[in-house]
Amino acid sequence: MKNSVPPDFEKQRQQMVAHQLRGRGIRDERVLAAMGKVAREEFVTDRQRRFAYDDSALSIGEGQTISQPYMVAKMLELLACHPEHRVLEVGAGSGYQAALLGELAAEVYAVEIVEPLAERAREVLARLGYDNVVIVLGDGSLGYPPAAPYERIIVAAGAPQIPQPLAEQLTPGGRLVAPVGARSIQTCVVAVKEAGELAVEKSIGCVFVPLVGEHGW
Ligand code: SAH
């Protein structure tokens, strides 16, 4: 039998932070620290483990993907979570971004519509000790009213427009980050709730899997 050297994930993770994130302009130190801490290799399928720190999106099974690390970091930087915030994530997928949010905020509710993904995310997060992150099985385009309102909402699937229930479940002054646009390509938008209305600004272009469900495609 051949001896194979196990990949040094810790080293790869720090290199990812230095080159893919810091090197491309991510400046939020809390986001950089969280990305340097959460073990992305735990959230991908066994076959994808050795690619965990590649500069690309990865399959997480069920036809879904975990975004490229840069895109995750960029959206978290735009979200600007504070340690005392309650956050809603729509599209928990593997649970990777939910774990990052667990590092950045007080409480996280992450909704996933595909049952096997929700179950796996729940298992991994429990094993890694994220007891401030709750995975909810359901249609996140409806938000998650039992824990609303949220200071921050992040959508991890491409939506035709900002789902109205999400706007309603934001606190006054709350902020939402979501990919909005066509089914195959979107623009990342940042919306702030002011006097009951959303003030929406466009950020970078992005490509996400479609948001399905009642307020999705
Ligand atoms: N944030 C994830 C990646 C998200 S991929 C991670 O860190 O791994 C987008 C996810 O959104 C997919 O898992 C897909 O099943 C889910 N999704 C799509 N529409 C949804 C909806 N209406 N409610 C909840 N989840 C949804």
Short mmCIF file of C-alpha atoms and ligand atoms in Angstrom, two decimals:
data_model
loop_
_atom_site.label_atom_id
_atom_site.label_comp_id
_atom_site.label_asym_id
_atom_site.label_seq_id
_atom_site.Cartn_x
_atom_site.Cartn_y
_atom_site.Cartn_z
CA MET A 1 0.00 0.00 0.00
CA LYS A 2 1.18 3.50 -0.81
CA ASN A 3 1.59 6.00 1.96
CA SER A 4 -0.27 9.16 1.11
CA VAL A 5 0.37 12.36 2.99
CA PRO A 6 -2.90 13.75 4.38
CA PRO A 7 -3.67 17.23 3.05
CA ASP A 8 -2.81 20.04 5.45
CA PHE A 9 -6.23 21.70 5.53
CA GLU A 10 -5.23 24.27 8.15
CA LYS A 11 -2.42 25.53 5.93
CA GLN A 12 -4.62 25.48 2.82
CA ARG A 13 -7.28 27.47 4.70
CA GLN A 14 -4.81 30.19 5.73
CA GLN A 15 -3.52 30.36 2.14
CA MET A 16 -7.09 30.69 0.86
CA VAL A 17 -7.65 33.61 3.25
CA ALA A 18 -4.41 35.31 2.23
CA HIS A 19 -4.66 34.88 -1.54
CA GLN A 20 -8.32 34.47 -2.50
CA LEU A 21 -9.77 36.84 0.11
CA ARG A 22 -7.28 39.40 1.43
CA GLY A 23 -5.49 39.44 -1.92
CA ARG A 24 -8.73 40.35 -3.70
CA GLY A 25 -9.79 43.10 -1.36
CA ILE A 26 -11.79 41.51 1.46
CA ARG A 27 -10.98 43.78 4.41
CA ASP A 28 -13.44 42.88 7.18
CA GLU A 29 -11.21 41.31 9.85
CA ARG A 30 -14.07 39.45 11.53
CA VAL A 31 -15.04 37.84 8.21
CA LEU A 32 -11.39 36.96 7.48
CA ALA A 33 -10.98 35.42 10.96
CA ALA A 34 -14.17 33.36 10.60
CA MET A 35 -13.12 32.09 7.14
CA GLY A 36 -9.73 31.22 8.64
CA LYS A 37 -11.41 29.19 11.36
CA VAL A 38 -14.34 27.25 9.86
CA ALA A 39 -13.24 23.93 8.32
CA ARG A 40 -14.77 24.02 4.82
CA GLU A 41 -13.59 20.42 4.22
CA GLU A 42 -16.16 19.22 6.78
CA PHE A 43 -19.06 20.56 4.69
CA VAL A 44 -18.32 19.03 1.29
CA THR A 45 -18.76 15.43 0.10
CA ASP A 46 -15.85 13.02 0.75
CA ARG A 47 -14.86 13.09 -2.91
CA GLN A 48 -14.61 16.88 -2.85
CA ARG A 49 -12.62 17.18 0.40
CA ARG A 50 -9.25 17.59 -1.27
CA PHE A 51 -10.66 20.47 -3.34
CA ALA A 52 -12.15 22.22 -0.28
CA TYR A 53 -9.89 25.29 -0.57
CA ASP A 54 -9.91 25.58 -4.37
CA ASP A 55 -10.90 28.95 -5.80
CA SER A 56 -14.26 27.62 -7.00
CA ALA A 57 -17.77 26.50 -6.13
CA LEU A 58 -18.08 22.84 -5.05
CA SER A 59 -20.79 20.21 -5.29
CA ILE A 60 -22.55 19.40 -2.01
CA GLY A 61 -24.84 16.74 -3.54
CA GLU A 62 -28.53 16.94 -4.53
CA GLY A 63 -27.52 19.09 -7.51
CA GLN A 64 -26.59 21.99 -5.21
CA THR A 65 -23.33 23.86 -4.69
CA ILE A 66 -21.40 25.68 -2.00
CA SER A 67 -20.23 29.04 -3.37
CA GLN A 68 -16.64 29.98 -4.15
CA PRO A 69 -14.91 31.18 -0.92
CA TYR A 70 -14.49 34.71 -2.32
CA MET A 71 -18.22 35.03 -3.01
CA VAL A 72 -19.08 33.80 0.50
CA ALA A 73 -16.64 36.30 2.04
CA LYS A 74 -17.86 39.17 -0.16
CA MET A 75 -21.49 38.59 0.76
CA LEU A 76 -20.64 38.29 4.46
CA GLU A 77 -18.67 41.54 4.25
CA LEU A 78 -21.69 43.25 2.65
CA LEU A 79 -23.95 41.79 5.36
CA ALA A 80 -21.87 43.44 8.14
CA CYS A 81 -23.08 41.25 11.02
CA HIS A 82 -22.51 42.37 14.61
CA PRO A 83 -21.91 39.90 17.46
CA GLU A 84 -25.33 40.62 19.01
CA HIS A 85 -27.36 40.07 15.82
CA ARG A 86 -30.00 37.47 15.04
CA VAL A 87 -29.56 36.32 11.45
CA LEU A 88 -31.69 34.45 8.92
CA GLU A 89 -30.04 32.53 6.10
CA VAL A 90 -32.18 31.28 3.19
CA GLY A 91 -30.57 28.25 1.49
CA ALA A 92 -28.48 26.57 4.20
CA GLY A 93 -27.15 23.94 1.77
CA SER A 94 -24.12 22.29 3.40
CA GLY A 95 -24.29 24.54 6.48
CA TYR A 96 -20.88 26.10 5.74
CA GLN A 97 -22.09 29.70 5.55
CA ALA A 98 -24.38 29.06 8.53
CA ALA A 99 -21.28 28.07 10.55
CA LEU A 100 -19.55 31.30 9.47
CA LEU A 101 -22.63 33.26 10.52
CA GLY A 102 -22.51 31.37 13.83
CA GLU A 103 -19.02 32.85 14.32
CA LEU A 104 -20.13 36.37 13.37
CA ALA A 105 -23.54 36.72 15.05
CA ALA A 106 -25.37 35.70 18.22
CA GLU A 107 -28.06 33.47 16.77
CA VAL A 108 -28.58 31.99 13.30
CA TYR A 109 -31.67 30.44 11.71
CA ALA A 110 -30.80 28.78 8.39
CA VAL A 111 -33.63 27.44 6.23
CA GLU A 112 -33.09 24.65 3.68
CA ILE A 113 -35.77 23.17 1.42
CA VAL A 114 -33.97 19.90 0.47
CA GLU A 115 -34.35 17.46 3.34
CA PRO A 116 -31.13 15.38 2.98
CA LEU A 117 -29.09 18.61 2.86
CA ALA A 118 -30.83 20.01 5.94
CA GLU A 119 -30.16 16.76 7.82
CA ARG A 120 -26.51 16.64 6.86
CA ALA A 121 -25.99 20.33 7.72
CA ARG A 122 -27.60 19.74 11.11
CA GLU A 123 -25.27 16.78 11.82
CA VAL A 124 -22.09 18.60 10.83
CA LEU A 125 -22.96 21.74 12.79
CA ALA A 126 -23.79 19.66 15.88
CA ARG A 127 -20.53 17.73 15.57
CA LEU A 128 -18.56 20.99 15.29
CA GLY A 129 -20.41 22.45 18.30
CA TYR A 130 -22.40 25.27 16.67
CA ASP A 131 -25.20 25.40 19.24
CA ASN A 132 -26.19 28.95 18.20
CA VAL A 133 -27.16 27.77 14.69
CA VAL A 134 -30.59 26.25 14.01
CA ILE A 135 -31.24 24.47 10.69
CA VAL A 136 -34.89 24.68 9.68
CA LEU A 137 -36.39 22.42 6.98
CA GLY A 138 -38.79 24.42 4.82
CA ASP A 139 -39.38 27.09 2.20
CA GLY A 140 -37.10 29.96 3.15
CA SER A 141 -38.67 32.26 0.54
CA LEU A 142 -41.33 32.64 3.25
CA GLY A 143 -38.64 33.52 5.80
CA TYR A 144 -38.98 31.94 9.23
CA PRO A 145 -41.66 33.81 11.19
CA PRO A 146 -41.21 31.99 14.55
CA ALA A 147 -37.84 33.67 15.19
CA ALA A 148 -38.49 36.99 13.34
CA PRO A 149 -37.54 39.82 13.23
CA TYR A 150 -33.91 39.56 12.12
CA GLU A 151 -31.22 42.27 12.10
CA ARG A 152 -29.65 40.56 9.10
CA ILE A 153 -30.97 38.30 6.31
CA ILE A 154 -28.78 36.61 3.70
CA VAL A 155 -30.12 34.70 0.72
CA ALA A 156 -27.84 32.05 -0.80
CA ALA A 157 -29.92 31.24 -3.90
CA GLY A 158 -30.83 33.43 -6.89
CA ALA A 159 -34.23 35.12 -6.52
CA PRO A 160 -36.42 36.76 -9.20
CA GLN A 161 -36.95 39.62 -6.72
CA ILE A 162 -36.54 40.19 -2.99
CA PRO A 163 -39.23 37.98 -1.40
CA GLN A 164 -41.77 40.20 0.40
CA PRO A 165 -41.85 38.03 3.58
CA LEU A 166 -38.12 38.61 4.01
CA ALA A 167 -38.57 42.38 3.81
CA GLU A 168 -41.30 42.09 6.44
CA GLN A 169 -39.13 39.99 8.77
CA LEU A 170 -36.26 42.54 8.87
CA THR A 171 -35.92 44.83 11.91
CA PRO A 172 -36.03 48.62 11.32
CA GLY A 173 -32.52 49.51 10.11
CA GLY A 174 -31.97 45.83 9.29
CA ARG A 175 -29.97 44.72 6.27
CA LEU A 176 -30.54 42.04 3.63
CA VAL A 177 -28.05 40.68 1.07
CA ALA A 178 -29.38 38.59 -1.82
CA PRO A 179 -28.57 37.56 -5.40
CA VAL A 180 -31.44 38.96 -7.50
CA GLY A 181 -32.00 38.74 -11.25
CA ALA A 182 -32.47 36.13 -13.96
CA ARG A 183 -32.57 32.38 -13.35
CA SER A 184 -28.99 31.79 -14.48
CA ILE A 185 -27.21 35.05 -13.53
CA GLN A 186 -27.86 37.66 -10.88
CA THR A 187 -26.64 40.83 -9.19
CA CYS A 188 -25.88 40.79 -5.51
CA VAL A 189 -28.08 43.46 -3.87
CA VAL A 190 -27.82 45.06 -0.45
CA ALA A 191 -31.11 46.32 0.98
CA VAL A 192 -31.52 48.39 4.15
CA LYS A 193 -34.92 48.82 5.77
CA GLU A 194 -35.62 52.49 6.44
CA ALA A 195 -39.02 53.77 7.58
CA GLY A 196 -40.61 50.46 6.58
CA GLU A 197 -39.21 50.61 3.02
CA LEU A 198 -36.21 48.85 1.50
CA ALA A 199 -33.45 51.05 0.08
CA VAL A 200 -31.74 48.76 -2.44
CA GLU A 201 -28.20 49.09 -3.81
CA LYS A 202 -26.53 46.87 -6.39
CA SER A 203 -23.17 45.26 -5.73
CA ILE A 204 -21.27 42.67 -7.79
CA GLY A 205 -22.54 40.21 -10.40
CA CYS A 206 -22.94 36.60 -9.30
CA VAL A 207 -24.20 33.15 -10.29
CA PHE A 208 -26.30 31.20 -7.79
CA VAL A 209 -28.59 28.17 -8.05
CA PRO A 210 -32.24 29.26 -8.30
CA LEU A 211 -34.31 30.07 -5.23
CA VAL A 212 -37.38 27.86 -5.50
CA GLY A 213 -40.53 27.95 -3.37
CA GLU A 214 -43.48 30.29 -3.16
CA HIS A 215 -41.54 33.54 -3.72
CA GLY A 216 -38.84 31.93 -5.88
CA TRP A 217 -38.80 30.47 -9.40
N1 SAH B 1 -25.17 28.57 1.76
C1 SAH B 1 -24.94 27.22 1.29
C2 SAH B 1 -24.96 27.08 -0.22
C3 SAH B 1 -26.27 27.44 -0.77
S1 SAH B 1 -26.69 26.67 -2.31
C4 SAH B 1 -23.66 26.65 1.86
O1 SAH B 1 -22.94 27.35 2.58
O2 SAH B 1 -23.40 25.47 1.60
C5 SAH B 1 -28.37 27.17 -2.32
C6 SAH B 1 -29.26 26.35 -1.45
O3 SAH B 1 -30.53 26.97 -1.44
C7 SAH B 1 -29.49 24.93 -1.96
O4 SAH B 1 -29.14 24.02 -0.96
C8 SAH B 1 -31.00 24.89 -2.26
O5 SAH B 1 -31.58 23.63 -1.97
C9 SAH B 1 -31.52 25.97 -1.32
N2 SAH B 1 -32.82 26.56 -1.64
C10 SAH B 1 -33.32 26.91 -2.84
N3 SAH B 1 -34.55 27.45 -2.70
C11 SAH B 1 -34.83 27.44 -1.36
C12 SAH B 1 -35.95 27.85 -0.58
N4 SAH B 1 -37.02 28.39 -1.13
N5 SAH B 1 -35.88 27.70 0.76
C13 SAH B 1 -34.78 27.15 1.34
N6 SAH B 1 -33.69 26.73 0.66
C14 SAH B 1 -33.72 26.88 -0.68
#
